[in-house]
Structure formats: C-alpha cells, structure tokens
Amino acid sequence: MKNMTMTQKILANGAGKDFVSAGELIMAKLDMVLGNDITTPVAINAFNKAKFSKVFDKSKISLVMDHFAPNKDIKAATQSQQCRFFANDFDIEHYYDVGNMGVEHALLPEQGIVTIGDLIIGADSHTCTYGALGAFSTGVGSTDMGVAMATGKAWFKVPQAMKFNIKGKLRPHISGKDVILHIIGKIGVDGALYKSMEFMGEGLKNLSIDDRLCIANMAIEAGAKNGIFAVDDITLEYAKGRSEKEPRIFVADEDAYYEQVFDINLDEIDHTVAFPHLPENARTKDEWGEIKIDQVVIGSCTNGRLSDMAVAAEILRGKKIAKNTRCIVIPATQNIYLECITKGYLKTFIEAGCVVSTPTCGPCLGGHMGILAANEKCVSTTNRNFVGRMGHETSQVFLASPEVAAASAISGILSAPEQVL
Amino acid sequence: MKAHGKVHRYGDNVDTDVIIPARYLNTTDNKELASHCMEDIDKEFVKKVKQGDIMVGGFNFGCGSSREHAPIAIKASGISCIIAKSFARIFYRNAINIGLAIIESEEIASNINANDEVEIDFEKGEIKNLSTNKSFKTQPFPPFIQEIINANGYVNFVAHKKEN
C-alpha cells in the first residue's frame, strides 16, 4: 500500500484493495453499524421495506437508547420499544437500554466495542468520534444503516485529506474542546466538507484520549467525513483491556497527499468558545465581553467523560453556582456515573447547587431535561449551537470546554476558570 | 423526470435542526414531520409550499445531524428538488437515499430568487428559470443515482434489485 493517508488505507483494507485514490467510489466491509433510539426506527422501517430477513452479524450492530432515553414521552417510548423488539428478534449483542446505556459515542469506545483500525458507520453524525482511536468512522443516515445491518457493507467516496500537524503542549485548564473550536474557527463549518481531517505530529503525546475523542467528535462540525488520529502508545494503552481484538495500525505514507496542511501549536491555544449560532463563531476569552448565563450543561458525547467530570468537580469544589444560573451535569455512561460517585464528584456537584442526571443526550439536541426558554443563554460542553438547538428559537447556546462551563456556572457570566479559582 | 414549481429560498448553512427540530423526532410519520418543516427559520413555509415546489439554498445546505427525518420532511412537504451552492455530506447522501432530487451548483443557486418559477429536466440536466428566462446546464446524475431517485429511494431500489 503506497501514497495513502490513514483514512485511505483503512478504506482500501475494507474494500479488499491494495490502493484507493481520493474520489474513488468503493464498497467496503464494516466492523460496526451503530444506531440510536431516533435513527434506528427509521432504519428498521427501511430494513423491513427492503424485505431483509437477517442481520449480517449480530455482534457487529450496536443499538443505543440514549437520545430521548429514559423516554421522555409515549412516542419516544414507542420508538425505543421498536428498537428493543428488533434487538430481541435478531439477538443483537450490543443493545443498550436504560440501566446499562450511556451516550453512544462515549459508551462504544469505553466498552471496547469499537477499536483501533476499525471501519464503522453510525446513524448519528458524531460517529466520527472513534477516529480518536485510529479508526475510520463516519455518520450516515438511517437508510444506509438499515441496508448495512443486512449486508454488512456500505459504499463510500474516498475523501481528500487535510493534515493537522500538532505541536507543543496545552496550557493549564485548556483542553481538547478549545483545540477543536480553535480549528473550526479557523477553517469554518464547511472548511473540511467531504474531507478527512488527519491529526498527527509530536504534540499528540500531550493530548489524552479524552481530548482526542472530543476533537474527533467535532470533525463533522467542520463538515468533515471523518477525523482520525495517528495511533501511538496512548492509543494502545487505552485499547488494552477494553478490546480483545488485535490492534490494526494504519500509518499514513510519508508521500501521502494532503490538500491542505495546518500547523497547530497547542501552546498558543487560549480558552475558546463558539458563540451563537454556529460552531465556527469561535472567540477567545479576551473577545467574550459580559454574557449573562441562565443555564450550564456539562456532559454529552463531546465532554461527558470522566476527565471532564474531574475537571468540572475540581473547579466547583467548595463553591456555589450563581443565584440565577442552573447547572446540569450529565456523566456520559453508567461507568462514568459510578466513578463520579466513588471519587466524590457527585457530592461536589450537588453541594455546589448542580443537578446530576442519568446518562442521556437529552438537552444537547433539545430533547428533554434542560430545554431553554425564550431568550435564555446557555454555556454548554456539547457540540452544536444552531438556532433552536436546545429549545426556543430565540435561545442562545455558547459551546465551551468543561473548564469554562464550570467557571461560568459559578460566576453566572461567561468566564474562564482563572476568573473564579 | 421533470420538476416545475415556485422557489423557496434560504441562505448558507441551513442546518438539520432548523429543517426539522429535534422535539419532533419522536415520530417517523412523514406527514407529521412535514408539518413542522423549516419551522424555526420560516414559520410560513408549510403554509406556502405547494406540491412540486423547489428549494434553493446557499453553501453547506443540510449541515449538522445525520437525521434522515430532515430530507424526509422536505420531500413530504412537497418539494421536488433542492438546489444549493454546496451540500453537507450526510444530507447529500440521505437525500439521494430517500429519492429526493438535489442539484449542487454555485452558479445556478446564485441565479434564482425567491418566488421565481423554475423548471428542471433531470435526464437532460437542464434548469430553466422561467421568471428570468435564464437557462442552465448541470451534469446529469449517473444512471444508478437516477435509478435510485426514480425508484423513490435506495430501499425500493435495493428491494427491486433483489426481486430481479
């Protein structure tokens, strides 16, 4: 295999080819097909309409009830029930419901259901998260999911690539979220349209897996097909003990073609927040001004992992949140929730005046458990701030790191952690 | 296949949240989804739209979620084709998969105004703006994509292939 990027190598491998070039249309075998309680019912309808009677591999389909779960109303309950019946009928191994579920993109890597070198599609746009593990993963719609559940294959157009050469080290209280908001601010919400974003360089050793998951998660917010990180010791260490699969490490060739190359110096990145109503409206802390905040959400597939909970707890410890500000904390999986109890974070959150929820996507997509009223402003560690995203169409969402979110909860205005510590 | 209708025009980065807000994703009923289409940016859309009408957008149309409910809502509202300067990747794929015709062209999208009357011949790749008397050519879809759209979606196309 020559002259290929990481993404091209994984796609070539999945297609059973020695070489694929950008623009080529290929059919590739899948290691995992994912859906949630919103997208799976539409996929099941497609599966039934096409008169499929079997799934390709009951161990390679993941159905996670997380968006409107625990179910918010009868209609949502009916949708989860349809998924549950399907999972039972076809003996789907990775079916996650209330009690063992979590936010899908936090759950699948945590459980080792997706791992290094895998080729994954998911009927959820943030499926690109698993690129953090050196996997090719991308979001698709329900029809693609429905057909893939039966055939184990999907067609892809091999993408052009952009290289992000990571250097240096993050300053204290700056994290992966600031890095990706900085990048999207630079290239725009369609800056990587149809392309793969490949992250490599000596600075990777200073980015934790949680930082990488957060960065890859938001590749779609730049329009990318996928985001992917070079595999190193940190990736291997993370995968060890989670997945029994032998890691398949795909390394970009030295002469691989990248349409654009960006140098990202981690030392130069400051606290970065995306102002309403697009993730590209990135502003660093000196550009924020005074923004009064009604609600803070700390959680989601972007920032609901244990390290996010840890840093939020560190900032909130011994403090109270502002009088007219609500703060909702959502550990992304049952395991993270348990760890938050064991490590005392839950006590910290509750004593500070936060409310702590069971794992759910809930407020992130304006589903339930934290909907915004007219004109309300919310600082959220989630990944989208489109018009009406979290509730009323006049409400506003400011995307931020857990560090900034926790600090803003304490002061009641958009704040950097240094302003409250 | 041909389309003929009035134009509903929007700007850049029309996202899937405004096409169909998440609060309505607890249904898979096409008509119900259509009744809330575009509601957070254009409350008048569902009142104005007529069968066969055409939607025109700017850059990055359909960005955001993978929810197929978004192109489904647009199609079920009566829209026969979307013309945009560029489409977000997942939306583009989903639109074809459900059999909603789309045309990606900066030139064409820039030369169509709100309420213009437009006629499209998909086989020939011809777009006529009847209000301004301007005509445009576009690359016709390759035959298999045309077949998917004519079959009213990827599922029907796959089912049909299986039967034959």
XYZ file of C-alpha atoms in Angstrom:
585
model
C 0.000 0.000 0.000
C 1.556 3.280 -1.133
C 0.871 7.020 -1.217
C -2.147 6.758 1.004
C -3.455 8.647 4.020
C -4.607 6.755 7.139
C -8.232 7.027 6.036
C -7.464 5.770 2.543
C -5.576 2.790 3.980
C -8.470 1.737 6.206
C -10.946 2.143 3.336
C -8.682 0.185 0.961
C -8.413 -2.581 3.529
C -12.207 -2.638 3.976
C -12.714 -2.777 0.224
C -10.151 -5.574 -0.160
C -7.975 -3.413 -2.386
C -4.269 -2.579 -2.383
C -4.859 1.021 -3.278
C -7.662 3.549 -3.367
C -7.426 7.145 -4.536
C -9.411 10.213 -3.500
C -12.697 10.464 -5.374
C -12.951 6.724 -5.999
C -16.269 5.028 -5.152
C -15.802 1.812 -3.201
C -17.888 -0.794 -1.406
C -16.357 -1.703 1.978
C -16.977 -4.242 4.733
C -17.968 -2.819 8.101
C -16.732 -3.729 11.585
C -19.634 -1.999 13.314
C -23.019 -0.483 12.430
C -24.495 1.875 15.027
C -27.875 3.441 15.604
C -29.740 5.210 18.399
C -33.367 5.467 19.505
C -34.101 8.222 16.958
C -32.344 6.885 13.879
C -32.821 3.131 14.387
C -36.650 3.113 13.988
C -36.270 4.725 10.543
C -33.544 2.157 9.735
C -35.781 -0.719 10.878
C -38.546 0.609 8.609
C -36.063 0.615 5.718
C -34.827 -2.887 6.668
C -38.409 -4.191 6.647
C -39.401 -2.331 3.487
C -36.472 -3.926 1.627
C -37.771 -7.282 2.953
C -34.498 -8.242 4.612
C -34.911 -11.187 6.962
C -31.455 -11.473 8.532
C -28.777 -9.241 10.011
C -25.241 -9.715 8.682
C -23.633 -10.225 12.105
C -25.429 -9.884 15.437
C -22.132 -8.965 17.153
C -21.427 -6.072 14.780
C -24.542 -3.990 15.346
C -24.875 -1.562 18.262
C -28.223 -0.074 19.218
C -28.013 2.533 21.967
C -31.109 4.110 23.507
C -29.742 7.499 24.507
C -31.374 10.462 22.769
C -34.864 10.503 24.293
C -33.980 7.965 26.989
C -35.044 7.496 29.723
C -38.029 8.009 27.449
C -39.499 11.485 27.600
C -42.988 10.667 26.335
C -45.153 7.881 24.910
C -43.991 8.428 21.342
C -40.325 8.226 22.399
C -41.098 5.111 24.438
C -42.701 3.542 21.386
C -39.573 4.225 19.354
C -37.334 2.590 21.978
C -39.756 -0.335 22.136
C -39.459 -0.824 18.365
C -35.640 -0.971 18.737
C -35.913 -3.355 21.712
C -38.178 -5.746 19.763
C -35.815 -5.666 16.796
C -32.807 -6.333 19.077
C -34.639 -9.295 20.626
C -35.809 -10.679 17.287
C -32.298 -10.670 15.843
C -30.436 -11.342 19.113
C -28.366 -8.150 18.745
C -25.434 -8.425 21.175
C -24.743 -4.753 21.684
C -28.148 -3.468 22.678
C -28.022 -0.796 25.384
C -31.112 0.422 27.160
C -31.897 2.299 30.376
C -29.795 0.732 33.127
C -26.732 -0.156 31.086
C -26.702 2.536 28.475
C -24.677 5.657 28.010
C -24.266 8.353 25.418
C -23.358 6.223 22.380
C -20.035 7.832 21.413
C -18.779 7.680 24.989
C -20.084 4.153 25.503
C -18.692 2.368 22.429
C -15.015 3.297 22.929
C -15.286 2.787 26.710
C -16.618 -0.739 26.237
C -14.079 -1.575 23.526
C -16.919 -2.190 21.055
C -15.024 -0.029 18.578
C -11.266 -0.052 18.480
C -8.046 0.697 16.606
C -8.255 0.228 12.822
C -11.996 -0.485 12.694
C -14.284 0.684 9.888
C -17.528 1.964 11.371
C -20.695 3.684 10.212
C -23.315 5.065 12.538
C -26.672 6.696 12.014
C -25.548 9.650 14.070
C -23.391 12.444 12.732
C -20.981 12.314 15.690
C -19.966 8.751 14.851
C -16.728 10.391 13.666
C -15.665 10.361 17.359
C -13.929 6.962 17.066
C -11.284 8.420 14.777
C -9.590 9.278 18.076
C -8.644 5.590 18.254
C -7.186 5.443 14.746
C -10.417 4.014 13.336
C -12.356 5.189 10.273
C -15.806 6.135 11.447
C -18.421 8.307 9.858
C -22.034 9.342 10.238
C -24.685 8.213 7.771
C -28.461 8.247 7.631
C -30.967 5.586 8.588
C -31.368 4.083 5.121
C -27.634 3.388 4.940
C -27.827 1.914 8.432
C -30.816 -0.282 7.537
C -29.120 -1.690 4.445
C -25.810 -2.117 6.304
C -27.487 -4.106 9.111
C -28.461 -6.639 6.452
C -25.424 -6.562 4.169
C -22.508 -5.538 6.452
C -21.329 -3.181 3.753
C -21.587 0.442 2.736
C -20.421 2.470 -0.238
C -18.016 5.343 0.233
C -16.427 8.016 -1.861
C -12.776 8.043 -0.791
C -12.176 11.528 0.640
C -9.426 14.054 0.031
C -7.498 14.798 3.199
C -6.325 17.670 5.373
C -3.379 17.271 7.730
C -3.227 18.850 11.170
C 0.312 18.780 12.444
C 0.070 19.047 16.228
C 2.929 20.644 18.143
C 3.606 21.700 21.716
C 1.617 21.302 24.890
C -1.684 22.683 26.193
C -1.566 25.294 28.944
C -3.334 24.529 32.255
C -7.133 24.375 32.013
C -7.056 24.404 28.218
C -8.328 21.155 26.692
C -9.321 19.298 23.518
C -12.513 21.364 23.210
C -10.507 24.585 22.912
C -8.346 22.915 20.239
C -11.248 21.837 18.043
C -13.167 25.126 18.462
C -9.937 26.931 17.529
C -9.626 24.762 14.388
C -13.288 25.155 13.344
C -12.984 28.910 13.952
C -10.043 28.886 11.554
C -11.427 26.722 8.723
C -15.212 27.259 9.107
C -18.195 24.921 9.352
C -17.661 23.741 5.778
C -13.875 24.056 5.825
C -13.397 20.282 5.663
C -16.507 19.458 3.606
C -16.344 15.860 2.243
C -12.741 15.539 3.521
C -10.908 13.611 6.195
C -9.117 15.549 8.933
C -5.968 13.686 9.961
C -4.202 14.603 13.202
C -0.555 13.755 13.744
C 2.727 15.219 14.959
C 4.930 15.274 18.041
C 2.341 17.186 20.074
C -0.024 14.192 20.054
C 1.817 12.807 23.065
C 0.385 15.733 25.024
C -3.228 15.007 24.079
C -5.111 12.440 26.172
C -7.567 10.004 24.605
C -10.411 12.073 26.072
C -9.024 15.196 24.354
C -8.741 13.270 21.089
C -12.297 11.852 21.378
C -13.558 15.408 21.889
C -11.612 16.717 18.871
C -12.624 13.858 16.534
C -16.239 14.192 17.738
C -16.475 17.689 16.282
C -14.844 16.927 12.902
C -18.400 16.853 11.496
C -18.865 20.452 12.672
C -16.246 21.412 10.086
C -18.183 19.342 7.525
C -15.603 16.537 7.515
C -16.352 12.956 6.577
C -14.130 11.771 9.407
C -11.445 12.902 11.822
C -8.642 10.491 12.619
C -5.610 10.416 14.932
C -2.333 8.617 14.339
C -2.062 5.612 16.673
C 0.570 5.892 19.416
C 1.333 4.418 22.858
C -1.521 6.404 24.404
C -3.999 4.793 21.970
C -2.572 1.315 22.528
C -2.683 1.761 26.293
C -6.342 2.833 26.110
C -7.343 -0.107 23.908
C -5.562 -2.635 26.091
C -8.005 -4.352 28.406
C -11.018 -2.966 26.553
C -10.880 -4.799 23.265
C -9.628 -8.297 22.662
C -9.088 -7.517 19.015
C -5.515 -7.275 17.790
C -4.931 -3.570 17.011
C -4.716 -2.875 13.271
C -2.475 0.138 12.947
C -2.687 2.070 9.690
C 0.057 4.656 9.224
C -0.150 7.405 6.595
C 2.564 7.093 3.964
C 5.219 9.793 4.014
C 4.271 10.790 0.490
C 0.506 10.685 1.134
C -1.248 13.642 -0.490
C -2.908 16.244 1.729
C -4.828 19.094 0.075
C -4.020 21.360 2.992
C -1.622 21.174 5.919
C -2.087 23.150 9.130
C 0.365 23.524 11.995
C -1.439 23.639 15.314
C 0.695 24.809 18.224
C -1.067 23.748 21.418
C 0.874 26.319 23.494
C -0.836 29.143 21.619
C -4.410 27.992 22.216
C -6.470 30.017 24.695
C -9.918 29.382 26.227
C -12.175 29.290 23.148
C -15.972 29.481 22.995
C -18.241 29.199 19.940
C -20.827 31.975 20.048
C -24.357 31.503 18.635
C -25.390 30.187 16.162
C -22.525 28.305 14.512
C -19.571 26.301 15.856
C -17.286 28.462 13.659
C -18.066 31.627 15.641
C -15.065 30.980 17.863
C -13.932 33.694 20.244
C -11.078 33.601 22.753
C -11.596 34.892 26.267
C -10.445 38.452 25.559
C -13.242 38.713 22.957
C -16.133 37.442 25.077
C -17.486 40.583 26.752
C -20.007 40.183 29.575
C -22.564 37.491 28.766
C -25.068 36.638 31.491
C -25.777 32.895 31.623
C -29.089 31.234 32.556
C -28.056 27.596 32.221
C -24.906 25.489 32.056
C -24.757 21.928 30.703
C -21.708 19.742 31.378
C -21.866 16.408 29.549
C -22.627 14.862 26.102
C -20.632 12.727 23.651
C -18.214 15.633 23.344
C -17.425 16.280 27.010
C -19.209 13.869 29.350
C -16.184 11.656 30.066
C -14.516 11.065 33.401
C -11.742 13.634 32.861
C -14.426 16.216 32.034
C -16.272 15.375 35.251
C -12.961 15.531 37.177
C -12.046 18.992 35.974
C -15.584 20.311 36.484
C -15.518 18.945 40.050
C -12.098 20.489 40.665
C -13.412 23.929 39.702
C -16.768 23.580 41.505
C -15.337 22.077 44.723
C -16.316 24.151 47.750
C -18.056 26.748 45.579
C -21.699 27.610 44.875
C -23.150 28.270 41.476
C -24.593 31.740 40.790
C -28.064 32.517 42.075
C -29.926 32.774 38.800
C -27.954 30.119 36.928
C -28.883 26.452 36.634
C -26.200 23.831 36.134
C -26.948 20.353 34.754
C -24.193 17.725 34.944
C -24.559 14.533 32.886
C -21.922 11.802 33.195
C -21.967 10.119 29.773
C -22.119 6.462 30.837
C -23.128 4.344 33.801
C -19.439 3.588 34.492
C -18.537 7.262 34.486
C -21.507 7.931 36.774
C -20.267 5.271 39.211
C -16.736 6.678 39.125
C -18.187 10.123 39.883
C -19.802 8.651 42.994
C -16.658 6.784 44.083
C -14.416 9.799 43.576
C -16.824 12.148 45.373
C -17.548 14.311 42.317
C -21.305 13.837 42.638
C -21.229 15.209 46.184
C -19.199 18.176 44.949
C -21.667 18.876 42.136
C -24.729 18.628 44.345
C -23.217 20.704 47.151
C -22.377 23.394 44.596
C -26.041 23.501 43.552
C -25.877 21.479 40.331
C -28.353 18.809 39.315
C -26.876 15.484 38.189
C -28.671 13.381 35.580
C -28.506 9.781 34.489
C -26.678 9.362 31.151
C -28.694 10.823 28.247
C -28.212 13.035 25.192
C -31.284 14.950 26.485
C -30.537 18.674 26.455
C -27.781 18.569 23.794
C -30.306 18.212 20.976
C -33.169 19.982 22.710
C -34.703 16.621 23.539
C -35.511 16.805 27.235
C -34.025 17.560 30.684
C -32.792 21.096 30.135
C -34.776 22.824 27.399
C -34.206 26.571 27.113
C -36.974 29.191 27.270
C -37.169 32.258 25.016
C -34.025 34.435 25.030
C -32.173 32.231 27.535
C -28.429 31.819 27.231
C -26.658 28.531 27.894
C -22.996 27.610 28.171
C -22.776 24.004 27.063
C -19.997 21.461 26.583
C -21.985 19.943 23.702
C -21.154 20.243 20.008
C -23.829 22.322 18.260
C -25.292 25.763 18.764
C -27.652 26.082 15.802
C -30.847 28.155 16.049
C -33.302 26.414 18.399
C -30.839 23.605 19.110
C -31.579 23.391 22.832
C -35.078 24.803 22.921
C -36.766 28.087 21.988
C -35.640 29.553 18.680
C -34.552 32.769 20.407
C -32.393 30.965 22.964
C -28.615 31.005 22.537
C -26.003 28.312 23.059
C -22.317 29.016 23.729
C -20.135 25.946 23.149
C -17.316 25.622 25.657
C -14.923 23.323 27.489
C -15.972 21.816 30.843
C -13.464 24.196 32.464
C -15.243 27.273 31.049
C -18.693 25.756 31.664
C -17.962 25.101 35.364
C -16.446 28.558 35.822
C -19.437 30.185 34.117
C -21.827 28.299 36.420
C -20.061 29.812 39.439
C -19.919 33.394 38.200
C -23.212 33.401 36.251
C -21.404 35.063 33.357
C -19.299 33.509 30.604
C -15.953 33.042 32.402
C -12.557 31.384 32.215
C -11.610 29.166 35.185
C -8.815 31.563 36.207
C -11.503 34.141 36.960
C -13.128 32.013 39.662
C -10.275 29.947 41.125
C -38.197 13.004 -14.605
C -39.176 16.659 -14.552
C -39.947 19.199 -11.864
C -41.762 22.511 -12.056
C -42.570 24.886 -9.244
C -42.039 28.051 -7.245
C -38.834 28.708 -5.349
C -38.420 28.855 -1.572
C -35.012 30.432 -0.980
C -32.741 30.295 2.087
C -29.161 31.301 2.906
C -25.939 29.484 3.844
C -25.603 26.720 6.462
C -29.282 25.737 6.622
C -28.909 23.077 9.316
C -30.885 19.941 10.081
C -32.082 21.419 13.396
C -34.000 24.162 11.627
C -35.189 21.810 8.873
C -36.774 19.569 11.496
C -36.225 20.439 15.178
C -35.307 17.540 17.496
C -38.501 17.995 19.504
C -40.370 16.311 16.631
C -38.024 13.351 16.256
C -40.233 11.169 18.400
C -42.162 10.273 15.264
C -41.263 8.634 11.961
C -44.520 9.730 10.330
C -43.605 11.610 7.144
C -46.676 13.877 7.159
C -46.200 14.876 10.764
C -42.532 15.654 10.114
C -43.521 17.712 7.059
C -45.970 19.746 9.136
C -43.006 21.139 11.153
C -40.538 21.517 8.279
C -38.362 24.690 8.451
C -40.428 25.888 11.420
C -37.566 27.532 13.361
C -36.414 29.751 10.476
C -39.573 30.144 8.384
C -42.934 29.667 10.036
C -44.683 30.482 6.745
C -43.017 27.660 4.778
C -45.565 24.923 5.470
C -48.402 27.325 4.666
C -46.824 28.473 1.384
C -45.315 25.299 -0.047
C -47.098 23.571 -2.916
C -46.538 20.159 -4.455
C -43.607 20.287 -6.874
C -42.008 23.467 -5.482
C -38.254 23.893 -5.430
C -35.981 24.799 -2.508
C -32.828 26.821 -3.050
C -30.026 27.227 -0.509
C -26.517 28.619 -0.170
C -23.368 26.872 0.959
C -23.339 23.809 3.254
C -27.067 23.070 2.990
C -28.185 20.388 5.481
C -25.229 20.640 7.849
C -25.469 19.041 11.263
C -27.279 15.890 12.218
C -27.488 12.606 10.301
C -31.261 12.586 10.891
C -32.880 11.332 7.698
C -36.016 12.970 9.055
C -34.665 16.238 7.565
C -34.763 15.338 3.843
C -37.889 13.239 4.552
C -39.654 16.326 5.991
C -38.655 18.437 2.968
C -39.752 15.788 0.476
C -43.033 15.089 2.277
C -43.796 18.816 2.360
C -43.989 18.696 -1.456
C -40.527 19.913 -2.512
C -39.414 18.183 -5.720
C -35.771 19.287 -5.763
C -33.217 21.233 -3.708
C -30.645 23.374 -5.488
C -27.776 24.612 -3.310
C -24.298 26.099 -3.701
C -23.000 23.112 -1.710
C -24.464 20.374 0.444
C -23.293 18.906 3.742
C -22.057 15.382 3.125
C -24.524 13.272 5.120
C -27.524 15.293 3.928
C -26.461 14.824 0.295
C -26.266 11.059 0.774
C -29.544 10.892 2.693
C -31.413 12.929 0.082
C -30.389 10.539 -2.680
C -31.150 7.527 -0.483
C -34.741 8.666 0.101
C -35.207 9.702 -3.520
C -35.161 13.482 -3.131
C -33.506 15.128 -6.136
C -30.711 17.588 -5.389
C -28.515 19.767 -7.566
C -25.205 21.172 -6.319
C -24.229 24.307 -8.258
C -22.997 27.680 -7.073
C -23.885 29.340 -10.375
C -27.443 28.057 -10.540
C -28.222 28.693 -6.867
C -26.929 32.280 -7.236
C -29.189 32.946 -10.212
C -32.511 32.000 -8.693
C -34.542 34.341 -6.497
C -37.311 33.666 -4.030
C -40.669 33.039 -5.747
C -39.112 32.509 -9.208
C -40.731 29.808 -11.291
C -38.277 27.079 -12.212
C -38.450 24.037 -14.474
C -35.987 21.136 -14.254
C -35.377 18.307 -16.696
C -33.289 15.764 -14.787
C -32.447 13.457 -17.684
C -31.097 16.322 -19.785
C -29.610 18.180 -16.799
C -31.460 21.378 -17.799
C -32.690 24.010 -15.390
C -34.834 26.885 -16.681
C -35.645 29.941 -14.610
C -38.939 30.873 -16.266
C -39.139 34.162 -14.328
C -35.816 35.489 -15.639
C -35.613 33.472 -18.864
C -32.219 32.101 -17.908
C -31.209 28.510 -18.623
C -28.531 26.414 -17.004
C -26.935 23.068 -17.634
C -25.879 20.662 -14.937
C -24.148 17.325 -15.009
C -26.971 14.755 -15.036
C -26.805 12.141 -12.271
C -25.066 8.925 -13.263
C -27.651 6.273 -14.274
C -27.576 4.357 -10.963
C -28.293 7.505 -8.913
C -31.050 8.385 -11.396
C -32.442 4.889 -10.902
C -32.425 5.319 -7.101
C -34.344 8.608 -7.387
C -36.787 7.167 -9.935
C -37.366 4.161 -7.660
C -38.288 6.697 -4.933
C -35.306 5.757 -2.786
C -32.441 3.362 -2.085
C -34.621 0.852 -0.229
C -37.037 0.434 -3.136
C -34.049 0.251 -5.452
C -32.407 -2.493 -3.315
C -35.714 -4.376 -2.917
C -36.346 -4.180 -6.654
C -32.831 -5.485 -7.440
C -33.380 -8.387 -5.030
C -36.601 -9.404 -6.698
C -34.978 -9.448 -10.127
